[in-house]
Amino acid sequence: MKTQYDSRPIGIFDSGVGGLTVLKELLAAFPNENFIYLGDTARVPYGAKSTRTIERYTIQVADFLIRRNVKGLVAACNTASALGLGALRAHCDTPVLGVIQPGCQQAMEHIKDKNSHIGIIGTRSTIASGAYPNTLALFEPQLKVSSLACPLFVPLVEEGWLEHTATRIIVEENLAPFIKNPVDILILGCTHYPVLKPVIAQILGKKTILIDSAEAVSESLGKLFKKVILPTQNNNTQMVEFYVTDVADRFQEVAGRFLDSLNVASVEMVDL
Amino acid sequence: MKTQYDSRPIGIFDSGVGGLTVLKELLAAFPNENFIYLGDTARVPYGAKSTRTIERYTIQVADFLIRRNVKGLVAACNTASALGLGALRAHCDTPVLGVIQPGCQQAMEHIKDKNSHIGIIGTRSTIASGAYPNTLALFEPQLKVSSLACPLFVPLVEEGWLEHTATRIIVEENLAPFIKNPVDILILGCTHYPVLKPVIAQILGKKTILIDSAEAVSESLGKLFKKVILPTQNNNTQMVEFYVTDVADRFQEVAGRFLDSLNVASVEMVDL
């Protein structure tokens, strides 16, 4: 008889702290599963880097988690998901889940008709990759999809300028094309952006539905559990290990902006 | 008889494009010398990274240039100069020049008396290192020195938001302590900041002297030529080689914001 359970942890990675928004959703959705989080804080941000570099970094980060015996990998970073997953899937047998497909799926659930206009915002590299429009086209080829790179949003969030006048001006100017040609749905294609949801919602108005792919990932992981990853039988307290590639101080400080309740108690630094 | 000349190039490095402001000064000051510029664009920015990580990256970057047979190294990055040079000097015999000492020296030349108030702005890591106040104290222990980290200035410059309302608001808010307690001299302790000189000058007023360490580096290199580095006898056209650790496209684009005349024609990508 085949084994029905797998007590190994799930590996989840990001270029830095943004992926904690995804981790938070997964911890709540899978309270018996253990997780290992790796933030590549020495090489953060990924958002303006090339496909070649992101592929290399994604594989190095995943290899660390695979060596720690994870049963599945979650790329909780839009840029790594958009540019690195093809190479990663070719490189390893461990099941890999990115954030692009779940985000697109969730957007599709809110679509009223084929004439809906979907907006996507993300880092320079995510937008240049075309990963979101290409994935949306698999669901519905005739959708109107518009993409915008918003490279200043990440530093603003990292520095905690969340509801500042300057932030409002920058967000407004970046989203100007979506004020001129309103979108029905806006995919927040970077794990940092949900922190700016209040400002974005205020600027685009109530008619635009904001999609936060972090929320969608746990649903997709649930599907993976039915297909390729076995759940744990663990009834003990949920365990999370944190690793970073640069010293942990600032990770712990910035992590607070992403997680209200989750206590990032102990973080270990590793060289990749 | 000892050799009087050394035709090898000078190595100059930065986390990315900022060091080009220093390169530009050096090219003009030493028209017969050849240079090799390396921008660590895959791992840019250094500004929020730890000493340990910056030491490691600085040594890797320098080793690449040393393998290319340079006769001297210029760390054209304030963060690498502030945190990485001790480790680099212990690691290699090649003469190394940073930007901190030249910047401080230039500031001292503008000081009227011991009661002068010197301000320093830089990245989070540069400011946390205390490198500038420590170096200034070697010149004059009783100076009043105030430091401010301005972590959003680098992304604003990289994205070309140079004279925008949002930039003005962010610069104004960051420099507020220097508006309240005016400084006689402000050291621009990051190679990106000179691009924001017009905004900074407007906000702090004409009484504050702005020190751009890029300008000071060529004077210090001139002194090194008299002491430890031999000049070239080369009378051919000046040669500059450019290397980056990520693909070159964006380097060439952003480089234009730093260099008016210098043509960054051919850039090679390398793995460190």
PDB file of N, CA and C in Angstrom, chain B residues 138-224:
ATOM      1  N   LEU B 138      39.382  62.053  12.801  1.00  0.00           N
ATOM      2  CA  LEU B 138      40.841  61.937  12.679  1.00  0.00           C
ATOM      3  C   LEU B 138      41.448  63.289  12.284  1.00  0.00           C
ATOM      4  N   PHE B 139      40.671  64.055  11.473  1.00  0.00           N
ATOM      5  CA  PHE B 139      41.130  65.386  11.071  1.00  0.00           C
ATOM      6  C   PHE B 139      40.964  66.384  12.217  1.00  0.00           C
ATOM      7  N   GLU B 140      39.796  66.348  12.842  1.00  0.00           N
ATOM      8  CA  GLU B 140      39.464  67.365  13.854  1.00  0.00           C
ATOM      9  C   GLU B 140      38.419  66.764  14.822  1.00  0.00           C
ATOM     10  N   PRO B 141      38.859  66.342  16.000  1.00  0.00           N
ATOM     11  CA  PRO B 141      37.986  65.591  16.896  1.00  0.00           C
ATOM     12  C   PRO B 141      36.792  66.395  17.424  1.00  0.00           C
ATOM     13  N   GLN B 142      36.887  67.745  17.380  1.00  0.00           N
ATOM     14  CA  GLN B 142      35.817  68.520  18.026  1.00  0.00           C
ATOM     15  C   GLN B 142      34.702  68.970  17.091  1.00  0.00           C
ATOM     16  N   LEU B 143      34.769  68.565  15.839  1.00  0.00           N
ATOM     17  CA  LEU B 143      33.728  68.963  14.886  1.00  0.00           C
ATOM     18  C   LEU B 143      32.358  68.451  15.289  1.00  0.00           C
ATOM     19  N   LYS B 144      31.342  69.247  14.966  1.00  0.00           N
ATOM     20  CA  LYS B 144      29.973  68.770  15.162  1.00  0.00           C
ATOM     21  C   LYS B 144      29.555  68.055  13.873  1.00  0.00           C
ATOM     22  N   VAL B 145      29.278  66.774  13.972  1.00  0.00           N
ATOM     23  CA  VAL B 145      28.938  65.978  12.792  1.00  0.00           C
ATOM     24  C   VAL B 145      27.576  65.307  12.990  1.00  0.00           C
ATOM     25  N   SER B 146      26.689  65.461  12.008  1.00  0.00           N
ATOM     26  CA  SER B 146      25.363  64.818  12.086  1.00  0.00           C
ATOM     27  C   SER B 146      25.141  63.962  10.844  1.00  0.00           C
ATOM     28  N   SER B 147      24.623  62.769  11.025  1.00  0.00           N
ATOM     29  CA  SER B 147      24.440  61.836   9.903  1.00  0.00           C
ATOM     30  C   SER B 147      22.969  61.480   9.703  1.00  0.00           C
ATOM     31  N   LEU B 148      22.601  61.292   8.459  1.00  0.00           N
ATOM     32  CA  LEU B 148      21.226  60.906   8.120  1.00  0.00           C
ATOM     33  C   LEU B 148      21.226  59.841   7.027  1.00  0.00           C
ATOM     34  N   ALA B 149      20.545  58.749   7.254  1.00  0.00           N
ATOM     35  CA  ALA B 149      20.368  57.754   6.190  1.00  0.00           C
ATOM     36  C   ALA B 149      19.211  58.195   5.293  1.00  0.00           C
ATOM     37  N   CYS B 150      19.406  58.132   3.982  1.00  0.00           N
ATOM     38  CA  CYS B 150      18.369  58.542   3.019  1.00  0.00           C
ATOM     39  C   CYS B 150      18.120  57.398   2.030  1.00  0.00           C
ATOM     40  N   PRO B 151      17.550  56.279   2.504  1.00  0.00           N
ATOM     41  CA  PRO B 151      17.483  55.069   1.683  1.00  0.00           C
ATOM     42  C   PRO B 151      16.631  55.171   0.418  1.00  0.00           C
ATOM     43  N   LEU B 152      15.746  56.163   0.344  1.00  0.00           N
ATOM     44  CA  LEU B 152      14.914  56.254  -0.868  1.00  0.00           C
ATOM     45  C   LEU B 152      15.588  57.024  -2.002  1.00  0.00           C
ATOM     46  N   PHE B 153      16.690  57.721  -1.711  1.00  0.00           N
ATOM     47  CA  PHE B 153      17.314  58.544  -2.758  1.00  0.00           C
ATOM     48  C   PHE B 153      17.829  57.669  -3.916  1.00  0.00           C
ATOM     49  N   VAL B 154      18.417  56.509  -3.599  1.00  0.00           N
ATOM     50  CA  VAL B 154      18.975  55.660  -4.659  1.00  0.00           C
ATOM     51  C   VAL B 154      17.885  55.177  -5.628  1.00  0.00           C
ATOM     52  N   PRO B 155      16.782  54.566  -5.128  1.00  0.00           N
ATOM     53  CA  PRO B 155      15.747  54.172  -6.100  1.00  0.00           C
ATOM     54  C   PRO B 155      15.177  55.352  -6.884  1.00  0.00           C
ATOM     55  N   LEU B 156      15.034  56.519  -6.269  1.00  0.00           N
ATOM     56  CA  LEU B 156      14.523  57.684  -7.008  1.00  0.00           C
ATOM     57  C   LEU B 156      15.470  58.053  -8.150  1.00  0.00           C
ATOM     58  N   VAL B 157      16.777  58.019  -7.886  1.00  0.00           N
ATOM     59  CA  VAL B 157      17.751  58.352  -8.936  1.00  0.00           C
ATOM     60  C   VAL B 157      17.758  57.270 -10.014  1.00  0.00           C
ATOM     61  N   GLU B 158      17.764  56.003  -9.576  1.00  0.00           N
ATOM     62  CA  GLU B 158      17.799  54.894 -10.549  1.00  0.00           C
ATOM     63  C   GLU B 158      16.596  54.968 -11.483  1.00  0.00           C
ATOM     64  N   GLU B 159      15.455  55.407 -10.944  1.00  0.00           N
ATOM     65  CA  GLU B 159      14.242  55.465 -11.762  1.00  0.00           C
ATOM     66  C   GLU B 159      14.097  56.795 -12.494  1.00  0.00           C
ATOM     67  N   GLY B 160      15.039  57.717 -12.264  1.00  0.00           N
ATOM     68  CA  GLY B 160      15.014  58.975 -12.998  1.00  0.00           C
ATOM     69  C   GLY B 160      13.996  59.989 -12.496  1.00  0.00           C
ATOM     70  N   TRP B 161      13.523  59.805 -11.256  1.00  0.00           N
ATOM     71  CA  TRP B 161      12.603  60.795 -10.670  1.00  0.00           C
ATOM     72  C   TRP B 161      13.437  61.916 -10.061  1.00  0.00           C
ATOM     73  N   LEU B 162      14.049  62.749 -10.883  1.00  0.00           N
ATOM     74  CA  LEU B 162      15.062  63.678 -10.384  1.00  0.00           C
ATOM     75  C   LEU B 162      14.503  65.005  -9.901  1.00  0.00           C
ATOM     76  N   GLU B 163      13.545  65.564 -10.628  1.00  0.00           N
ATOM     77  CA  GLU B 163      13.048  66.888 -10.227  1.00  0.00           C
ATOM     78  C   GLU B 163      11.537  66.840 -10.065  1.00  0.00           C
ATOM     79  N   HIS B 164      11.068  65.722  -9.547  1.00  0.00           N
ATOM     80  CA  HIS B 164       9.643  65.490  -9.412  1.00  0.00           C
ATOM     81  C   HIS B 164       9.150  65.994  -8.055  1.00  0.00           C
ATOM     82  N   THR B 165       7.869  66.346  -7.992  1.00  0.00           N
ATOM     83  CA  THR B 165       7.283  66.797  -6.724  1.00  0.00           C
ATOM     84  C   THR B 165       7.496  65.754  -5.626  1.00  0.00           C
ATOM     85  N   ALA B 166       7.272  64.471  -5.954  1.00  0.00           N
ATOM     86  CA  ALA B 166       7.423  63.412  -4.953  1.00  0.00           C
ATOM     87  C   ALA B 166       8.858  63.365  -4.436  1.00  0.00           C
ATOM     88  N   THR B 167       9.811  63.519  -5.350  1.00  0.00           N
ATOM     89  CA  THR B 167      11.228  63.519  -4.966  1.00  0.00           C
ATOM     90  C   THR B 167      11.508  64.681  -4.015  1.00  0.00           C
ATOM     91  N   ARG B 168      10.981  65.849  -4.372  1.00  0.00           N
ATOM     92  CA  ARG B 168      11.168  67.042  -3.539  1.00  0.00           C
ATOM     93  C   ARG B 168      10.622  66.805  -2.134  1.00  0.00           C
ATOM     94  N   ILE B 169       9.441  66.206  -2.041  1.00  0.00           N
ATOM     95  CA  ILE B 169       8.826  65.947  -0.725  1.00  0.00           C
ATOM     96  C   ILE B 169       9.690  64.975   0.075  1.00  0.00           C
ATOM     97  N   ILE B 170      10.166  63.913  -0.600  1.00  0.00           N
ATOM     98  CA  ILE B 170      10.968  62.898   0.099  1.00  0.00           C
ATOM     99  C   ILE B 170      12.313  63.484   0.548  1.00  0.00           C
ATOM    100  N   VAL B 171      12.954  64.252  -0.327  1.00  0.00           N
ATOM    101  CA  VAL B 171      14.238  64.870   0.037  1.00  0.00           C
ATOM    102  C   VAL B 171      14.033  65.836   1.200  1.00  0.00           C
ATOM    103  N   GLU B 172      12.969  66.633   1.106  1.00  0.00           N
ATOM    104  CA  GLU B 172      12.664  67.618   2.144  1.00  0.00           C
ATOM    105  C   GLU B 172      12.440  66.935   3.492  1.00  0.00           C
ATOM    106  N   GLU B 173      11.681  65.847   3.476  1.00  0.00           N
ATOM    107  CA  GLU B 173      11.383  65.167   4.739  1.00  0.00           C
ATOM    108  C   GLU B 173      12.641  64.490   5.304  1.00  0.00           C
ATOM    109  N   ASN B 174      13.456  63.904   4.406  1.00  0.00           N
ATOM    110  CA  ASN B 174      14.693  63.269   4.875  1.00  0.00           C
ATOM    111  C   ASN B 174      15.664  64.284   5.454  1.00  0.00           C
ATOM    112  N   LEU B 175      15.720  65.458   4.835  1.00  0.00           N
ATOM    113  CA  LEU B 175      16.702  66.456   5.271  1.00  0.00           C
ATOM    114  C   LEU B 175      16.152  67.407   6.334  1.00  0.00           C
ATOM    115  N   ALA B 176      14.935  67.164   6.791  1.00  0.00           N
ATOM    116  CA  ALA B 176      14.298  68.058   7.783  1.00  0.00           C
ATOM    117  C   ALA B 176      15.219  68.387   8.962  1.00  0.00           C
ATOM    118  N   PRO B 177      15.962  67.407   9.521  1.00  0.00           N
ATOM    119  CA  PRO B 177      16.846  67.749  10.649  1.00  0.00           C
ATOM    120  C   PRO B 177      17.903  68.783  10.278  1.00  0.00           C
ATOM    121  N   PHE B 178      18.291  68.813   8.988  1.00  0.00           N
ATOM    122  CA  PHE B 178      19.302  69.784   8.547  1.00  0.00           C
ATOM    123  C   PHE B 178      18.663  71.119   8.166  1.00  0.00           C
ATOM    124  N   ILE B 179      17.344  71.141   8.078  1.00  0.00           N
ATOM    125  CA  ILE B 179      16.659  72.421   7.887  1.00  0.00           C
ATOM    126  C   ILE B 179      16.484  73.057   9.276  1.00  0.00           C
ATOM    127  N   LYS B 180      16.155  72.208  10.243  1.00  0.00           N
ATOM    128  CA  LYS B 180      15.981  72.676  11.624  1.00  0.00           C
ATOM    129  C   LYS B 180      17.325  73.117  12.227  1.00  0.00           C
ATOM    130  N   ASN B 181      18.338  72.275  12.085  1.00  0.00           N
ATOM    131  CA  ASN B 181      19.681  72.605  12.580  1.00  0.00           C
ATOM    132  C   ASN B 181      20.636  72.647  11.391  1.00  0.00           C
ATOM    133  N   PRO B 182      20.747  73.804  10.750  1.00  0.00           N
ATOM    134  CA  PRO B 182      21.472  73.891   9.477  1.00  0.00           C
ATOM    135  C   PRO B 182      22.917  73.409   9.570  1.00  0.00           C
ATOM    136  N   VAL B 183      23.370  72.815   8.482  1.00  0.00           N
ATOM    137  CA  VAL B 183      24.758  72.372   8.390  1.00  0.00           C
ATOM    138  C   VAL B 183      25.509  73.329   7.473  1.00  0.00           C
ATOM    139  N   ASP B 184      26.788  73.558   7.785  1.00  0.00           N
ATOM    140  CA  ASP B 184      27.605  74.420   6.942  1.00  0.00           C
ATOM    141  C   ASP B 184      28.052  73.672   5.693  1.00  0.00           C
ATOM    142  N   ILE B 185      28.298  72.376   5.905  1.00  0.00           N
ATOM    143  CA  ILE B 185      28.799  71.528   4.822  1.00  0.00           C
ATOM    144  C   ILE B 185      27.989  70.243   4.814  1.00  0.00           C
ATOM    145  N   LEU B 186      27.575  69.795   3.639  1.00  0.00           N
ATOM    146  CA  LEU B 186      26.875  68.506   3.547  1.00  0.00           C
ATOM    147  C   LEU B 186      27.663  67.573   2.629  1.00  0.00           C
ATOM    148  N   ILE B 187      28.101  66.445   3.187  1.00  0.00           N
ATOM    149  CA  ILE B 187      28.797  65.456   2.358  1.00  0.00           C
ATOM    150  C   ILE B 187      27.762  64.538   1.716  1.00  0.00           C
ATOM    151  N   LEU B 188      27.773  64.476   0.382  1.00  0.00           N
ATOM    152  CA  LEU B 188      26.872  63.577  -0.351  1.00  0.00           C
ATOM    153  C   LEU B 188      27.537  62.196  -0.348  1.00  0.00           C
ATOM    154  N   GLY B 189      27.222  61.401   0.676  1.00  0.00           N
ATOM    155  CA  GLY B 189      27.953  60.165   0.933  1.00  0.00           C
ATOM    156  C   GLY B 189      27.435  58.948   0.188  1.00  0.00           C
ATOM    157  N   CYS B 190      27.071  59.154  -1.054  1.00  0.00           N
ATOM    158  CA  CYS B 190      26.621  58.054  -1.917  1.00  0.00           C
ATOM    159  C   CYS B 190      26.795  58.537  -3.343  1.00  0.00           C
ATOM    160  N   THR B 191      27.361  57.701  -4.191  1.00  0.00           N
ATOM    161  CA  THR B 191      27.668  58.154  -5.554  1.00  0.00           C
ATOM    162  C   THR B 191      26.414  58.447  -6.392  1.00  0.00           C
ATOM    163  N   HIS B 192      25.241  58.033  -5.885  1.00  0.00           N
ATOM    164  CA  HIS B 192      24.008  58.373  -6.600  1.00  0.00           C
ATOM    165  C   HIS B 192      23.556  59.815  -6.324  1.00  0.00           C
ATOM    166  N   TYR B 193      23.924  60.324  -5.164  1.00  0.00           N
ATOM    167  CA  TYR B 193      23.312  61.575  -4.704  1.00  0.00           C
ATOM    168  C   TYR B 193      23.650  62.826  -5.517  1.00  0.00           C
ATOM    169  N   PRO B 194      24.871  62.927  -6.101  1.00  0.00           N
ATOM    170  CA  PRO B 194      25.151  64.147  -6.874  1.00  0.00           C
ATOM    171  C   PRO B 194      24.087  64.457  -7.926  1.00  0.00           C
ATOM    172  N   VAL B 195      23.424  63.419  -8.431  1.00  0.00           N
ATOM    173  CA  VAL B 195      22.372  63.639  -9.422  1.00  0.00           C
ATOM    174  C   VAL B 195      21.205  64.442  -8.813  1.00  0.00           C
ATOM    175  N   LEU B 196      21.061  64.374  -7.481  1.00  0.00           N
ATOM    176  CA  LEU B 196      19.991  65.116  -6.800  1.00  0.00           C
ATOM    177  C   LEU B 196      20.465  66.480  -6.277  1.00  0.00           C
ATOM    178  N   LYS B 197      21.687  66.859  -6.632  1.00  0.00           N
ATOM    179  CA  LYS B 197      22.256  68.117  -6.136  1.00  0.00           C
ATOM    180  C   LYS B 197      21.320  69.326  -6.295  1.00  0.00           C
ATOM    181  N   PRO B 198      20.704  69.526  -7.473  1.00  0.00           N
ATOM    182  CA  PRO B 198      19.847  70.705  -7.618  1.00  0.00           C
ATOM    183  C   PRO B 198      18.728  70.753  -6.577  1.00  0.00           C
ATOM    184  N   VAL B 199      18.057  69.621  -6.341  1.00  0.00           N
ATOM    185  CA  VAL B 199      16.955  69.578  -5.368  1.00  0.00           C
ATOM    186  C   VAL B 199      17.490  69.820  -3.959  1.00  0.00           C
ATOM    187  N   ILE B 200      18.586  69.156  -3.621  1.00  0.00           N
ATOM    188  CA  ILE B 200      19.167  69.283  -2.279  1.00  0.00           C
ATOM    189  C   ILE B 200      19.600  70.727  -2.030  1.00  0.00           C
ATOM    190  N   ALA B 201      20.255  71.318  -3.018  1.00  0.00           N
ATOM    191  CA  ALA B 201      20.732  72.701  -2.882  1.00  0.00           C
ATOM    192  C   ALA B 201      19.568  73.657  -2.685  1.00  0.00           C
ATOM    193  N   GLN B 202      18.485  73.417  -3.398  1.00  0.00           N
ATOM    194  CA  GLN B 202      17.306  74.273  -3.303  1.00  0.00           C
ATOM    195  C   GLN B 202      16.697  74.186  -1.901  1.00  0.00           C
ATOM    196  N   ILE B 203      16.680  72.982  -1.354  1.00  0.00           N
ATOM    197  CA  ILE B 203      16.056  72.761  -0.049  1.00  0.00           C
ATOM    198  C   ILE B 203      16.925  73.282   1.101  1.00  0.00           C
ATOM    199  N   LEU B 204      18.232  73.077   1.017  1.00  0.00           N
ATOM    200  CA  LEU B 204      19.108  73.497   2.120  1.00  0.00           C
ATOM    201  C   LEU B 204      19.572  74.948   1.990  1.00  0.00           C
ATOM    202  N   GLY B 205      19.444  75.519   0.812  1.00  0.00           N
ATOM    203  CA  GLY B 205      19.837  76.926   0.636  1.00  0.00           C
ATOM    204  C   GLY B 205      21.302  77.084   0.294  1.00  0.00           C
ATOM    205  N   LYS B 206      21.647  78.315  -0.069  1.00  0.00           N
ATOM    206  CA  LYS B 206      22.989  78.591  -0.605  1.00  0.00           C
ATOM    207  C   LYS B 206      24.090  78.532   0.444  1.00  0.00           C
ATOM    208  N   LYS B 207      23.715  78.653   1.710  1.00  0.00           N
ATOM    209  CA  LYS B 207      24.759  78.698   2.751  1.00  0.00           C
ATOM    210  C   LYS B 207      25.418  77.339   2.979  1.00  0.00           C
ATOM    211  N   THR B 208      24.738  76.262   2.591  1.00  0.00           N
ATOM    212  CA  THR B 208      25.305  74.928   2.785  1.00  0.00           C
ATOM    213  C   THR B 208      26.153  74.532   1.581  1.00  0.00           C
ATOM    214  N   ILE B 209      27.416  74.174   1.855  1.00  0.00           N
ATOM    215  CA  ILE B 209      28.313  73.725   0.782  1.00  0.00           C
ATOM    216  C   ILE B 209      28.120  72.226   0.579  1.00  0.00           C
ATOM    217  N   LEU B 210      27.844  71.813  -0.651  1.00  0.00           N
ATOM    218  CA  LEU B 210      27.642  70.391  -0.933  1.00  0.00           C
ATOM    219  C   LEU B 210      28.954  69.757  -1.408  1.00  0.00           C
ATOM    220  N   ILE B 211      29.362  68.679  -0.747  1.00  0.00           N
ATOM    221  CA  ILE B 211      30.606  67.994  -1.100  1.00  0.00           C
ATOM    222  C   ILE B 211      30.285  66.697  -1.830  1.00  0.00           C
ATOM    223  N   ASP B 212      30.791  66.607  -3.051  1.00  0.00           N
ATOM    224  CA  ASP B 212      30.582  65.427  -3.880  1.00  0.00           C
ATOM    225  C   ASP B 212      31.903  64.666  -3.892  1.00  0.00           C
ATOM    226  N   SER B 213      31.943  63.521  -3.223  1.00  0.00           N
ATOM    227  CA  SER B 213      33.248  62.860  -3.054  1.00  0.00           C
ATOM    228  C   SER B 213      33.839  62.386  -4.377  1.00  0.00           C
ATOM    229  N   ALA B 214      32.986  62.204  -5.400  1.00  0.00           N
ATOM    230  CA  ALA B 214      33.512  61.813  -6.715  1.00  0.00           C
ATOM    231  C   ALA B 214      34.589  62.800  -7.164  1.00  0.00           C
ATOM    232  N   GLU B 215      34.326  64.078  -6.930  1.00  0.00           N
ATOM    233  CA  GLU B 215      35.281  65.111  -7.354  1.00  0.00           C
ATOM    234  C   GLU B 215      36.593  65.009  -6.573  1.00  0.00           C
ATOM    235  N   ALA B 216      36.469  64.579  -5.303  1.00  0.00           N
ATOM    236  CA  ALA B 216      37.656  64.536  -4.445  1.00  0.00           C
ATOM    237  C   ALA B 216      38.543  63.332  -4.727  1.00  0.00           C
ATOM    238  N   VAL B 217      37.957  62.286  -5.317  1.00  0.00           N
ATOM    239  CA  VAL B 217      38.704  61.048  -5.492  1.00  0.00           C
ATOM    240  C   VAL B 217      39.884  61.225  -6.442  1.00  0.00           C
ATOM    241  N   SER B 218      39.702  62.020  -7.494  1.00  0.00           N
ATOM    242  CA  SER B 218      40.792  62.150  -8.469  1.00  0.00           C
ATOM    243  C   SER B 218      42.007  62.827  -7.829  1.00  0.00           C
ATOM    244  N   GLU B 219      41.757  63.780  -6.927  1.00  0.00           N
ATOM    245  CA  GLU B 219      42.869  64.427  -6.220  1.00  0.00           C
ATOM    246  C   GLU B 219      43.621  63.392  -5.371  1.00  0.00           C
ATOM    247  N   SER B 220      42.875  62.544  -4.674  1.00  0.00           N
ATOM    248  CA  SER B 220      43.508  61.522  -3.837  1.00  0.00           C
ATOM    249  C   SER B 220      44.245  60.485  -4.675  1.00  0.00           C
ATOM    250  N   LEU B 221      43.686  60.168  -5.833  1.00  0.00           N
ATOM    251  CA  LEU B 221      44.360  59.197  -6.692  1.00  0.00           C
ATOM    252  C   LEU B 221      45.671  59.801  -7.194  1.00  0.00           C
ATOM    253  N   GLY B 222      45.647  61.090  -7.461  1.00  0.00           N
ATOM    254  CA  GLY B 222      46.860  61.794  -7.873  1.00  0.00           C
ATOM    255  C   GLY B 222      47.960  61.632  -6.832  1.00  0.00           C
ATOM    256  N   LYS B 223      47.588  61.722  -5.555  1.00  0.00           N
ATOM    257  CA  LYS B 223      48.572  61.541  -4.473  1.00  0.00           C
ATOM    258  C   LYS B 223      49.097  60.113  -4.447  1.00  0.00           C
ATOM    259  N   LEU B 224      48.194  59.139  -4.691  1.00  0.00           N
ATOM    260  CA  LEU B 224      48.618  57.730  -4.718  1.00  0.00           C
ATOM    261  C   LEU B 224      49.624  57.500  -5.842  1.00  0.00           C
TER     262      LEU B 224
END
